[in-house]
Amino acid sequence: MIQIAILGFGVVGSGTAEVLTENKAIIEERLGCEYNIKYILDLRDFPDSPFGSLVTHKFDDILNDPEVSVVAEMMGGSHPAYDFTKACLEAGKNVVTSNKEVVSTFGVELCEIAREHGVRYLFEASVGGGIPVIRPIINDLASNQIGKVSGILNGTTNYILTSMRDQGASFEDALKEAQKLGYAEANPSADVDGIDAARKIVILAALASGKLLDPKSIPTEGITKITLTDTKIAQEFGYSVKLIGHAEVKDGKLLAFVSPRMVPAANPLSRIDGVFNGILVSANMVGDVMFYGPGAGKLPTASAVVADIIDIIANRNTEPKAIVWEEATDADKMAMDAYECRRMFIVKNDGGTLDAIPAKQIISTDDACGLLTDAMNETEAKAYAEKLGDRLLSVYRVL
Ligand code: HSE
């Protein structure tokens, strides 16, 4: 009998208990072995929950119980989640997690500790909610070099942007709805300021390059400045505004950033709406592969957590395949200034001249004009933005 402990009984933690219980018969049949949830660690009590009797407030109950071999960490935040993960790995326990903050910040060290102790540290649920993406990248794209990853990586912001575009909803109302549906982080700044997407893109970038960037160091812009004028102009062009995490590896150098982007209709990411996430991976042998599915929410994310638990139980008698990452140094990084793409400048429709911008296509509404250019780098884009001065409403990178 495999004994499992759950750390954190919030949205994903309770979902994990639910998936493990609801689908116990088929999971055990597929595994050919039985499991049991022995503990749930939380500060709170849950007297009305069917899992209430499993709650402990003492981490040491789990750490010191030799029967517990799989720990699912879904506490969120860095501390004590990192400390508990480290202690469990050092005690020879396998750990699975949905905690992208911990993976993106401490992934190098935790993967190394897991390797040293002959256990697994798996984090499928940390990127893309319920979408199988990490294991397929590691296993099924193993024969490839990955050049680029672009993704809609945050369900909450995609839900908000979709509601703004399709219902003309205000940012605040759409955020409240996303919170009600259990998609948002405890502090919604992590979603709307792009921090959550930054953590996820550095994890994907590390899978592509073996180098883990500091998520706090990558250029990150969220969705709080996006206006209904911008989304309307986008629609006039047949584009959608999406929050995109982008990473690329060129000549051994790595670049990753998060920003809102204009996504043309021809790009499949333009059609990913609501809480769904989409991750487009360009690799040198397979070409372009897209991963798509529910990017947040209780049961989808729990499904990914349980996939890792199943992986651990199914492979418990084999040597773990180590994930080996290194911290990215300055020498590994590509400068953002050189990043080239098409741009869309959105300026006030004040009757003034638009000659300052080398636009290939201009579309105007009552309020604003959208000017679509050829590819230019960041330095050039900034210079054009300065020329427009007060008339500039916003400028977008085009995907
Ligand atoms: N708050 C996150 C999101 C949860 O909205 O995508 C899933 O990581």
mmCIF file of C-alpha atoms and ligand atoms in Angstrom:
data_model
loop_
_atom_site.group_PDB
_atom_site.id
_atom_site.type_symbol
_atom_site.label_atom_id
_atom_site.label_comp_id
_atom_site.label_asym_id
_atom_site.label_seq_id
_atom_site.Cartn_x
_atom_site.Cartn_y
_atom_site.Cartn_z
ATOM 1 C CA MET A 1 0.000 0.000 0.000
ATOM 2 C CA ILE A 2 1.453 3.372 -1.055
ATOM 3 C CA GLN A 3 0.870 6.093 1.542
ATOM 4 C CA ILE A 4 0.362 9.631 0.265
ATOM 5 C CA ALA A 5 0.399 12.960 2.093
ATOM 6 C CA ILE A 6 -1.121 16.179 0.798
ATOM 7 C CA LEU A 7 0.387 19.508 1.856
ATOM 8 C CA GLY A 8 -2.194 22.274 1.558
ATOM 9 C CA PHE A 9 -5.945 21.690 1.348
ATOM 10 C CA GLY A 10 -6.878 24.661 -0.831
ATOM 11 C CA VAL A 11 -8.398 24.517 -4.324
ATOM 12 C CA VAL A 12 -5.806 22.162 -5.863
ATOM 13 C CA GLY A 13 -5.108 20.179 -2.677
ATOM 14 C CA SER A 14 -8.767 19.359 -2.144
ATOM 15 C CA GLY A 15 -9.110 18.617 -5.866
ATOM 16 C CA THR A 16 -6.236 16.152 -5.616
ATOM 17 C CA ALA A 17 -7.917 14.318 -2.725
ATOM 18 C CA GLU A 18 -11.114 14.259 -4.791
ATOM 19 C CA VAL A 19 -9.434 12.837 -7.928
ATOM 20 C CA LEU A 20 -7.529 10.220 -5.906
ATOM 21 C CA THR A 21 -10.768 9.163 -4.221
ATOM 22 C CA GLU A 22 -13.284 9.456 -7.054
ATOM 23 C CA ASN A 23 -11.116 7.555 -9.558
ATOM 24 C CA LYS A 24 -9.407 5.271 -7.016
ATOM 25 C CA ALA A 25 -10.686 2.037 -8.539
ATOM 26 C CA ILE A 26 -9.499 2.741 -12.091
ATOM 27 C CA ILE A 27 -6.201 4.259 -10.960
ATOM 28 C CA GLU A 28 -5.412 1.268 -8.732
ATOM 29 C CA GLU A 29 -6.386 -1.112 -11.490
ATOM 30 C CA ARG A 30 -4.052 0.659 -13.915
ATOM 31 C CA LEU A 31 -1.265 0.710 -11.335
ATOM 32 C CA GLY A 32 -1.805 -2.812 -10.091
ATOM 33 C CA CYS A 33 -1.313 -1.555 -6.561
ATOM 34 C CA GLU A 34 -3.242 0.214 -3.833
ATOM 35 C CA TYR A 35 -2.725 3.641 -2.291
ATOM 36 C CA ASN A 36 -4.120 5.613 0.578
ATOM 37 C CA ILE A 37 -4.179 9.295 1.541
ATOM 38 C CA LYS A 38 -2.754 9.164 5.049
ATOM 39 C CA TYR A 39 -2.385 12.847 5.935
ATOM 40 C CA ILE A 40 -3.530 16.264 4.835
ATOM 41 C CA LEU A 41 -1.441 19.124 6.220
ATOM 42 C CA ASP A 42 -3.168 22.450 6.678
ATOM 43 C CA LEU A 43 -3.392 25.200 9.272
ATOM 44 C CA ARG A 44 -7.171 24.919 9.176
ATOM 45 C CA ASP A 45 -9.581 22.159 10.196
ATOM 46 C CA PHE A 46 -12.207 20.864 7.792
ATOM 47 C CA PRO A 47 -14.873 19.267 10.014
ATOM 48 C CA ASP A 48 -17.420 19.150 7.169
ATOM 49 C CA SER A 49 -15.101 17.548 4.623
ATOM 50 C CA PRO A 50 -15.028 13.772 4.096
ATOM 51 C CA PHE A 51 -11.230 14.183 4.380
ATOM 52 C CA GLY A 52 -11.444 16.126 7.650
ATOM 53 C CA SER A 53 -10.177 13.227 9.783
ATOM 54 C CA LEU A 54 -6.910 13.116 7.796
ATOM 55 C CA VAL A 55 -5.932 16.674 8.699
ATOM 56 C CA THR A 56 -2.808 17.273 10.730
ATOM 57 C CA HIS A 57 -1.302 20.636 11.655
ATOM 58 C CA LYS A 58 2.147 19.140 12.196
ATOM 59 C CA PHE A 59 4.459 18.716 9.231
ATOM 60 C CA ASP A 60 6.656 16.431 11.324
ATOM 61 C CA ASP A 61 3.855 13.835 11.435
ATOM 62 C CA ILE A 62 4.420 13.418 7.700
ATOM 63 C CA LEU A 63 8.181 13.881 7.610
ATOM 64 C CA ASN A 64 8.777 11.318 10.351
ATOM 65 C CA ASP A 65 6.359 8.710 9.047
ATOM 66 C CA PRO A 66 8.426 6.187 7.072
ATOM 67 C CA GLU A 67 5.263 4.808 5.470
ATOM 68 C CA VAL A 68 4.680 8.032 3.513
ATOM 69 C CA SER A 69 6.553 7.769 0.220
ATOM 70 C CA VAL A 70 4.699 10.325 -1.918
ATOM 71 C CA VAL A 71 4.056 13.919 -0.862
ATOM 72 C CA ALA A 72 1.904 16.273 -2.951
ATOM 73 C CA GLU A 73 2.769 19.893 -2.197
ATOM 74 C CA MET A 74 0.023 22.345 -3.113
ATOM 75 C CA MET A 75 0.515 24.998 -0.458
ATOM 76 C CA GLY A 76 1.464 27.804 -2.841
ATOM 77 C CA GLY A 77 4.044 30.483 -2.036
ATOM 78 C CA SER A 78 7.740 29.893 -1.442
ATOM 79 C CA HIS A 79 7.797 29.322 2.301
ATOM 80 C CA PRO A 80 7.268 26.951 3.939
ATOM 81 C CA ALA A 81 6.514 25.060 0.691
ATOM 82 C CA TYR A 82 10.175 25.043 -0.398
ATOM 83 C CA ASP A 83 11.404 24.095 3.089
ATOM 84 C CA PHE A 84 8.917 21.221 3.399
ATOM 85 C CA THR A 85 9.715 19.984 -0.124
ATOM 86 C CA LYS A 86 13.435 19.995 0.593
ATOM 87 C CA ALA A 87 12.939 18.161 3.897
ATOM 88 C CA CYS A 88 10.753 15.495 2.247
ATOM 89 C CA LEU A 89 13.218 14.914 -0.612
ATOM 90 C CA GLU A 90 16.104 14.685 1.868
ATOM 91 C CA ALA A 91 14.074 12.153 3.843
ATOM 92 C CA GLY A 92 13.799 9.997 0.701
ATOM 93 C CA LYS A 93 10.200 10.885 -0.104
ATOM 94 C CA ASN A 94 9.030 11.635 -3.658
ATOM 95 C CA VAL A 95 7.402 15.032 -4.109
ATOM 96 C CA VAL A 96 4.930 16.263 -6.726
ATOM 97 C CA THR A 97 3.792 19.848 -6.919
ATOM 98 C CA SER A 98 1.646 22.423 -8.688
ATOM 99 C CA ASN A 99 3.740 25.206 -7.126
ATOM 100 C CA LYS A 100 5.346 27.130 -9.977
ATOM 101 C CA GLU A 101 6.792 29.685 -7.583
ATOM 102 C CA VAL A 102 8.874 27.002 -5.882
ATOM 103 C CA VAL A 103 9.827 25.183 -9.099
ATOM 104 C CA SER A 104 10.857 28.382 -10.918
ATOM 105 C CA THR A 105 12.818 29.741 -7.957
ATOM 106 C CA PHE A 106 14.355 26.632 -6.394
ATOM 107 C CA GLY A 107 14.066 24.082 -9.212
ATOM 108 C CA VAL A 108 17.812 23.632 -9.753
ATOM 109 C CA GLU A 109 18.456 22.828 -6.106
ATOM 110 C CA LEU A 110 15.360 20.664 -5.580
ATOM 111 C CA CYS A 111 15.980 18.562 -8.707
ATOM 112 C CA GLU A 112 19.560 18.058 -7.530
ATOM 113 C CA ILE A 113 18.448 17.022 -4.021
ATOM 114 C CA ALA A 114 15.950 14.581 -5.548
ATOM 115 C CA ARG A 115 18.737 13.107 -7.700
ATOM 116 C CA GLU A 116 21.092 12.772 -4.720
ATOM 117 C CA HIS A 117 18.431 10.946 -2.701
ATOM 118 C CA GLY A 118 17.203 8.700 -5.519
ATOM 119 C CA VAL A 119 13.663 10.102 -5.491
ATOM 120 C CA ARG A 120 11.500 12.034 -7.926
ATOM 121 C CA TYR A 121 10.501 15.701 -7.909
ATOM 122 C CA LEU A 122 7.737 16.121 -10.500
ATOM 123 C CA PHE A 123 5.820 19.274 -11.386
ATOM 124 C CA GLU A 124 3.483 18.619 -14.315
ATOM 125 C CA ALA A 125 0.762 20.758 -12.701
ATOM 126 C CA SER A 126 3.030 23.794 -12.379
ATOM 127 C CA VAL A 127 2.528 24.825 -16.027
ATOM 128 C CA GLY A 128 -0.682 24.740 -18.037
ATOM 129 C CA GLY A 129 -2.990 23.444 -15.269
ATOM 130 C CA GLY A 130 -4.458 20.182 -16.541
ATOM 131 C CA ILE A 131 -2.575 20.150 -19.864
ATOM 132 C CA PRO A 132 -0.004 17.389 -20.211
ATOM 133 C CA VAL A 133 2.975 19.489 -21.322
ATOM 134 C CA ILE A 134 6.018 18.961 -19.106
ATOM 135 C CA ARG A 135 6.187 15.184 -19.364
ATOM 136 C CA PRO A 136 5.561 15.247 -23.157
ATOM 137 C CA ILE A 137 8.336 17.842 -23.592
ATOM 138 C CA ILE A 138 10.760 15.794 -21.481
ATOM 139 C CA ASN A 139 9.849 12.402 -22.930
ATOM 140 C CA ASP A 140 8.254 12.783 -26.321
ATOM 141 C CA LEU A 141 10.330 15.688 -27.634
ATOM 142 C CA ALA A 142 13.568 14.242 -26.258
ATOM 143 C CA SER A 143 14.970 13.781 -29.767
ATOM 144 C CA ASN A 144 14.529 17.489 -30.550
ATOM 145 C CA GLN A 145 16.237 20.767 -29.892
ATOM 146 C CA ILE A 146 13.589 23.238 -28.833
ATOM 147 C CA GLY A 147 14.084 26.672 -30.392
ATOM 148 C CA LYS A 148 10.991 28.527 -29.238
ATOM 149 C CA VAL A 149 8.105 28.282 -26.812
ATOM 150 C CA SER A 150 5.198 30.739 -26.905
ATOM 151 C CA GLY A 151 2.227 30.288 -24.697
ATOM 152 C CA ILE A 152 -0.901 31.560 -23.100
ATOM 153 C CA LEU A 153 0.124 30.414 -19.648
ATOM 154 C CA ASN A 154 -2.320 32.062 -17.296
ATOM 155 C CA GLY A 155 -5.972 31.085 -17.243
ATOM 156 C CA THR A 156 -7.133 34.035 -15.155
ATOM 157 C CA THR A 157 -5.768 36.693 -17.504
ATOM 158 C CA ASN A 158 -6.953 34.816 -20.577
ATOM 159 C CA TYR A 159 -10.398 34.618 -19.013
ATOM 160 C CA ILE A 160 -10.328 38.368 -18.347
ATOM 161 C CA LEU A 161 -9.097 39.271 -21.849
ATOM 162 C CA THR A 162 -11.702 37.012 -23.456
ATOM 163 C CA SER A 163 -14.505 38.612 -21.390
ATOM 164 C CA MET A 164 -13.237 42.099 -22.289
ATOM 165 C CA ARG A 165 -13.155 41.215 -25.992
ATOM 166 C CA ASP A 166 -16.379 39.208 -26.273
ATOM 167 C CA GLN A 167 -18.603 40.840 -23.654
ATOM 168 C CA GLY A 168 -17.001 44.258 -23.358
ATOM 169 C CA ALA A 169 -16.677 43.388 -19.628
ATOM 170 C CA SER A 170 -14.650 45.661 -17.388
ATOM 171 C CA PHE A 171 -11.325 44.368 -16.143
ATOM 172 C CA GLU A 172 -12.549 44.410 -12.511
ATOM 173 C CA ASP A 173 -15.758 42.443 -13.176
ATOM 174 C CA ALA A 174 -13.947 39.817 -15.234
ATOM 175 C CA LEU A 175 -11.294 39.394 -12.519
ATOM 176 C CA LYS A 176 -13.966 38.938 -9.835
ATOM 177 C CA GLU A 177 -15.618 36.228 -11.927
ATOM 178 C CA ALA A 178 -12.282 34.427 -12.451
ATOM 179 C CA GLN A 179 -11.672 34.544 -8.687
ATOM 180 C CA LYS A 180 -15.140 33.139 -8.030
ATOM 181 C CA LEU A 181 -14.410 30.253 -10.395
ATOM 182 C CA GLY A 182 -11.245 29.387 -8.442
ATOM 183 C CA TYR A 183 -8.789 30.257 -11.238
ATOM 184 C CA ALA A 184 -6.941 33.165 -9.662
ATOM 185 C CA GLU A 185 -3.928 33.068 -7.372
ATOM 186 C CA ALA A 186 -4.485 34.029 -3.719
ATOM 187 C CA ASN A 187 -2.994 37.411 -4.616
ATOM 188 C CA PRO A 188 -4.348 38.286 -8.075
ATOM 189 C CA SER A 189 -1.348 40.536 -8.746
ATOM 190 C CA ALA A 190 0.563 37.344 -9.579
ATOM 191 C CA ASP A 191 -1.931 36.751 -12.394
ATOM 192 C CA VAL A 192 -2.667 40.230 -13.727
ATOM 193 C CA ASP A 193 0.905 41.532 -13.455
ATOM 194 C CA GLY A 194 2.268 38.567 -15.411
ATOM 195 C CA ILE A 195 4.271 37.113 -12.500
ATOM 196 C CA ASP A 196 2.581 33.711 -12.679
ATOM 197 C CA ALA A 197 3.178 33.532 -16.443
ATOM 198 C CA ALA A 198 6.820 34.549 -15.892
ATOM 199 C CA ARG A 199 7.305 31.636 -13.491
ATOM 200 C CA LYS A 200 5.770 29.254 -16.009
ATOM 201 C CA ILE A 201 7.783 30.488 -18.997
ATOM 202 C CA VAL A 202 11.068 30.125 -17.097
ATOM 203 C CA ILE A 203 10.120 26.514 -16.304
ATOM 204 C CA LEU A 204 9.403 25.861 -19.994
ATOM 205 C CA ALA A 205 12.598 27.702 -20.969
ATOM 206 C CA ALA A 206 14.552 25.470 -18.574
ATOM 207 C CA LEU A 207 13.025 22.373 -20.164
ATOM 208 C CA ALA A 208 14.147 23.717 -23.557
ATOM 209 C CA SER A 209 17.648 24.826 -22.564
ATOM 210 C CA GLY A 210 18.606 23.188 -19.267
ATOM 211 C CA LYS A 211 19.111 26.688 -17.803
ATOM 212 C CA LEU A 212 16.754 28.116 -15.216
ATOM 213 C CA LEU A 213 16.350 31.895 -15.372
ATOM 214 C CA ASP A 214 15.384 33.858 -12.281
ATOM 215 C CA PRO A 215 11.680 34.592 -12.915
ATOM 216 C CA LYS A 216 12.078 37.983 -11.229
ATOM 217 C CA SER A 217 14.768 38.947 -13.736
ATOM 218 C CA ILE A 218 12.855 38.454 -16.974
ATOM 219 C CA PRO A 219 10.993 41.362 -18.626
ATOM 220 C CA THR A 220 7.416 41.003 -17.400
ATOM 221 C CA GLU A 221 4.364 43.062 -18.203
ATOM 222 C CA GLY A 222 0.812 42.121 -17.231
ATOM 223 C CA ILE A 223 -2.612 43.033 -18.541
ATOM 224 C CA THR A 224 -3.610 45.943 -16.295
ATOM 225 C CA LYS A 225 -2.922 48.599 -18.935
ATOM 226 C CA ILE A 226 -4.913 46.913 -21.698
ATOM 227 C CA THR A 227 -7.963 48.969 -22.611
ATOM 228 C CA LEU A 228 -11.174 48.217 -24.476
ATOM 229 C CA THR A 229 -9.836 50.569 -27.181
ATOM 230 C CA ASP A 230 -6.880 48.203 -27.654
ATOM 231 C CA THR A 231 -9.075 45.102 -27.824
ATOM 232 C CA LYS A 232 -11.371 46.841 -30.339
ATOM 233 C CA ILE A 233 -8.476 47.872 -32.582
ATOM 234 C CA ALA A 234 -7.161 44.306 -32.371
ATOM 235 C CA GLN A 235 -10.517 42.999 -33.542
ATOM 236 C CA GLU A 236 -10.556 45.433 -36.468
ATOM 237 C CA PHE A 237 -7.307 43.803 -37.641
ATOM 238 C CA GLY A 238 -8.713 40.325 -36.950
ATOM 239 C CA TYR A 239 -6.215 39.956 -34.094
ATOM 240 C CA SER A 240 -6.648 39.100 -30.411
ATOM 241 C CA VAL A 241 -4.784 40.621 -27.476
ATOM 242 C CA LYS A 242 -3.246 37.789 -25.434
ATOM 243 C CA LEU A 243 -0.806 37.642 -22.539
ATOM 244 C CA ILE A 244 2.074 35.624 -23.975
ATOM 245 C CA GLY A 245 5.038 34.007 -22.279
ATOM 246 C CA HIS A 246 7.773 33.700 -24.864
ATOM 247 C CA ALA A 247 11.139 31.950 -24.723
ATOM 248 C CA GLU A 248 13.709 31.277 -27.395
ATOM 249 C CA VAL A 249 17.112 29.675 -27.572
ATOM 250 C CA LYS A 250 19.445 30.981 -30.273
ATOM 251 C CA ASP A 251 23.167 30.267 -30.623
ATOM 252 C CA GLY A 252 23.158 28.832 -27.111
ATOM 253 C CA LYS A 253 21.635 31.996 -25.598
ATOM 254 C CA LEU A 254 18.288 32.138 -23.884
ATOM 255 C CA LEU A 255 15.653 34.867 -23.875
ATOM 256 C CA ALA A 256 12.356 34.782 -22.001
ATOM 257 C CA PHE A 257 9.771 37.467 -21.370
ATOM 258 C CA VAL A 258 6.068 37.978 -20.726
ATOM 259 C CA SER A 259 3.973 40.676 -22.355
ATOM 260 C CA PRO A 260 0.578 41.310 -23.880
ATOM 261 C CA ARG A 261 0.765 40.697 -27.623
ATOM 262 C CA MET A 262 -1.338 41.116 -30.716
ATOM 263 C CA VAL A 263 -1.937 37.615 -32.021
ATOM 264 C CA PRO A 264 -2.990 37.319 -35.677
ATOM 265 C CA ALA A 265 -5.972 35.111 -36.484
ATOM 266 C CA ALA A 266 -3.707 32.685 -38.357
ATOM 267 C CA ASN A 267 -1.841 31.853 -35.153
ATOM 268 C CA PRO A 268 -3.664 29.074 -33.237
ATOM 269 C CA LEU A 269 -3.000 30.906 -29.943
ATOM 270 C CA SER A 270 -5.446 33.608 -31.090
ATOM 271 C CA ARG A 271 -8.277 31.124 -30.744
ATOM 272 C CA ILE A 272 -7.511 30.029 -27.206
ATOM 273 C CA ASP A 273 -10.113 31.649 -25.039
ATOM 274 C CA GLY A 274 -11.445 31.704 -21.503
ATOM 275 C CA VAL A 275 -9.516 29.769 -18.881
ATOM 276 C CA PHE A 276 -7.823 27.640 -21.535
ATOM 277 C CA ASN A 277 -4.066 27.734 -22.052
ATOM 278 C CA GLY A 278 -2.125 26.932 -25.194
ATOM 279 C CA ILE A 279 1.575 26.279 -25.522
ATOM 280 C CA LEU A 280 3.217 26.314 -28.923
ATOM 281 C CA VAL A 281 6.593 24.580 -29.013
ATOM 282 C CA SER A 282 8.864 24.852 -32.058
ATOM 283 C CA ALA A 283 11.405 22.063 -32.198
ATOM 284 C CA ASN A 284 13.952 21.206 -34.855
ATOM 285 C CA MET A 285 12.731 17.730 -35.770
ATOM 286 C CA VAL A 286 9.007 17.643 -35.126
ATOM 287 C CA GLY A 287 8.289 21.261 -36.168
ATOM 288 C CA ASP A 288 5.500 23.052 -34.320
ATOM 289 C CA VAL A 289 3.516 21.245 -31.638
ATOM 290 C CA MET A 290 0.679 22.771 -29.669
ATOM 291 C CA PHE A 291 -0.527 21.756 -26.228
ATOM 292 C CA TYR A 292 -4.019 22.920 -25.356
ATOM 293 C CA GLY A 293 -6.440 22.497 -22.476
ATOM 294 C CA PRO A 294 -7.765 23.921 -19.212
ATOM 295 C CA GLY A 295 -4.996 26.052 -17.716
ATOM 296 C CA ALA A 296 -6.414 26.460 -14.224
ATOM 297 C CA GLY A 297 -9.153 25.167 -11.956
ATOM 298 C CA LYS A 298 -9.530 22.600 -9.243
ATOM 299 C CA LEU A 299 -9.995 19.262 -11.000
ATOM 300 C CA PRO A 300 -7.931 19.955 -14.169
ATOM 301 C CA THR A 301 -4.909 20.971 -12.084
ATOM 302 C CA ALA A 302 -5.501 18.075 -9.691
ATOM 303 C CA SER A 303 -5.599 15.735 -12.690
ATOM 304 C CA ALA A 304 -2.020 16.797 -13.524
ATOM 305 C CA VAL A 305 -0.911 16.416 -9.886
ATOM 306 C CA VAL A 306 -2.348 12.904 -9.803
ATOM 307 C CA ALA A 307 -0.635 12.089 -13.127
ATOM 308 C CA ASP A 308 2.681 12.718 -11.353
ATOM 309 C CA ILE A 309 1.625 10.609 -8.372
ATOM 310 C CA ILE A 310 0.712 7.779 -10.743
ATOM 311 C CA ASP A 311 4.058 8.176 -12.562
ATOM 312 C CA ILE A 312 5.897 7.813 -9.249
ATOM 313 C CA ILE A 313 3.919 4.791 -8.117
ATOM 314 C CA ALA A 314 4.116 3.083 -11.514
ATOM 315 C CA ASN A 315 7.904 3.561 -11.685
ATOM 316 C CA ARG A 316 8.667 3.018 -7.999
ATOM 317 C CA ASN A 317 10.958 0.090 -8.718
ATOM 318 C CA THR A 318 13.059 1.841 -11.370
ATOM 319 C CA GLU A 319 15.908 4.347 -11.008
ATOM 320 C CA PRO A 320 14.521 7.914 -11.309
ATOM 321 C CA LYS A 321 15.533 9.771 -14.470
ATOM 322 C CA ALA A 322 17.061 12.968 -13.105
ATOM 323 C CA ILE A 323 16.100 16.431 -14.341
ATOM 324 C CA VAL A 324 19.402 18.306 -14.496
ATOM 325 C CA TRP A 325 19.115 22.076 -14.642
ATOM 326 C CA GLU A 326 21.668 24.827 -14.021
ATOM 327 C CA GLU A 327 21.054 28.395 -12.921
ATOM 328 C CA ALA A 328 21.289 30.627 -16.013
ATOM 329 C CA THR A 329 24.256 33.013 -15.842
ATOM 330 C CA ASP A 330 24.620 36.337 -17.682
ATOM 331 C CA ALA A 331 26.645 34.513 -20.328
ATOM 332 C CA ASP A 332 23.617 32.294 -21.058
ATOM 333 C CA LYS A 333 21.236 35.200 -21.610
ATOM 334 C CA MET A 334 20.227 36.949 -24.824
ATOM 335 C CA ALA A 335 19.614 40.693 -24.573
ATOM 336 C CA MET A 336 15.993 41.776 -25.006
ATOM 337 C CA ASP A 337 16.986 44.855 -27.069
ATOM 338 C CA ALA A 338 17.728 42.745 -30.103
ATOM 339 C CA TYR A 339 14.343 40.984 -30.061
ATOM 340 C CA GLU A 340 12.640 41.574 -33.408
ATOM 341 C CA CYS A 341 8.979 41.296 -34.269
ATOM 342 C CA ARG A 342 6.241 43.260 -35.974
ATOM 343 C CA ARG A 343 4.664 45.998 -33.849
ATOM 344 C CA MET A 344 1.275 47.580 -33.519
ATOM 345 C CA PHE A 345 1.231 51.209 -32.398
ATOM 346 C CA ILE A 346 -2.152 52.451 -31.162
ATOM 347 C CA VAL A 347 -2.455 56.234 -31.298
ATOM 348 C CA LYS A 348 -5.212 58.743 -30.590
ATOM 349 C CA ASN A 349 -7.399 59.435 -33.586
ATOM 350 C CA ASP A 350 -6.805 63.192 -33.415
ATOM 351 C CA GLY A 351 -6.475 63.901 -37.117
ATOM 352 C CA GLY A 352 -2.709 64.376 -36.772
ATOM 353 C CA THR A 353 -0.193 62.924 -39.192
ATOM 354 C CA LEU A 354 0.831 59.300 -38.834
ATOM 355 C CA ASP A 355 3.894 59.656 -41.071
ATOM 356 C CA ALA A 356 6.352 59.180 -38.211
ATOM 357 C CA ILE A 357 5.620 55.428 -38.144
ATOM 358 C CA PRO A 358 6.570 53.122 -41.038
ATOM 359 C CA ALA A 359 3.126 51.476 -41.028
ATOM 360 C CA LYS A 360 2.249 48.746 -43.506
ATOM 361 C CA GLN A 361 -1.427 48.830 -42.570
ATOM 362 C CA ILE A 362 -3.527 51.401 -40.705
ATOM 363 C CA ILE A 363 -7.028 50.888 -39.338
ATOM 364 C CA SER A 364 -8.914 53.640 -37.533
ATOM 365 C CA THR A 365 -11.881 53.690 -35.180
ATOM 366 C CA ASP A 366 -13.564 56.770 -33.697
ATOM 367 C CA ASP A 367 -11.068 56.845 -30.799
ATOM 368 C CA ALA A 368 -7.855 55.421 -32.119
ATOM 369 C CA CYS A 369 -5.724 54.333 -35.052
ATOM 370 C CA GLY A 370 -3.816 51.044 -35.154
ATOM 371 C CA LEU A 371 -0.572 51.086 -37.131
ATOM 372 C CA LEU A 372 0.918 47.741 -38.015
ATOM 373 C CA THR A 373 4.608 47.724 -38.958
ATOM 374 C CA ASP A 374 7.180 45.291 -40.280
ATOM 375 C CA ALA A 375 9.571 43.647 -37.826
ATOM 376 C CA MET A 376 11.718 45.981 -35.754
ATOM 377 C CA ASN A 377 13.784 45.498 -32.630
ATOM 378 C CA GLU A 378 13.030 46.823 -29.136
ATOM 379 C CA THR A 379 15.353 49.818 -29.468
ATOM 380 C CA GLU A 380 13.711 50.909 -32.730
ATOM 381 C CA ALA A 381 10.226 50.384 -31.302
ATOM 382 C CA LYS A 382 11.083 52.570 -28.290
ATOM 383 C CA ALA A 383 12.412 55.334 -30.561
ATOM 384 C CA TYR A 384 9.192 55.362 -32.606
ATOM 385 C CA ALA A 385 7.108 55.367 -29.429
ATOM 386 C CA GLU A 386 9.029 58.429 -28.217
ATOM 387 C CA LYS A 387 8.393 60.221 -31.505
ATOM 388 C CA LEU A 388 4.644 59.777 -30.976
ATOM 389 C CA GLY A 389 4.822 61.299 -27.483
ATOM 390 C CA ASP A 390 1.404 61.969 -25.917
ATOM 391 C CA ARG A 391 -0.451 60.714 -28.959
ATOM 392 C CA LEU A 392 0.665 57.133 -28.280
ATOM 393 C CA LEU A 393 -1.943 55.076 -26.401
ATOM 394 C CA SER A 394 -0.035 51.799 -26.448
ATOM 395 C CA VAL A 395 2.379 49.696 -28.430
ATOM 396 C CA TYR A 396 2.202 45.932 -28.804
ATOM 397 C CA ARG A 397 4.548 43.253 -29.991
ATOM 398 C CA VAL A 398 2.888 41.140 -32.653
ATOM 399 C CA LEU A 399 3.276 37.374 -32.341
HETATM 400 N N1 HSE B 1 -3.758 31.447 -11.312
HETATM 401 C C1 HSE B 1 -3.264 30.505 -12.257
HETATM 402 C C2 HSE B 1 -3.911 30.779 -13.603
HETATM 403 C C3 HSE B 1 -3.585 29.130 -11.766
HETATM 404 O O1 HSE B 1 -4.891 31.523 -13.640
HETATM 405 O O2 HSE B 1 -3.443 30.276 -14.601
HETATM 406 C C4 HSE B 1 -2.982 28.026 -12.581
HETATM 407 O O3 HSE B 1 -1.584 28.050 -12.528
#
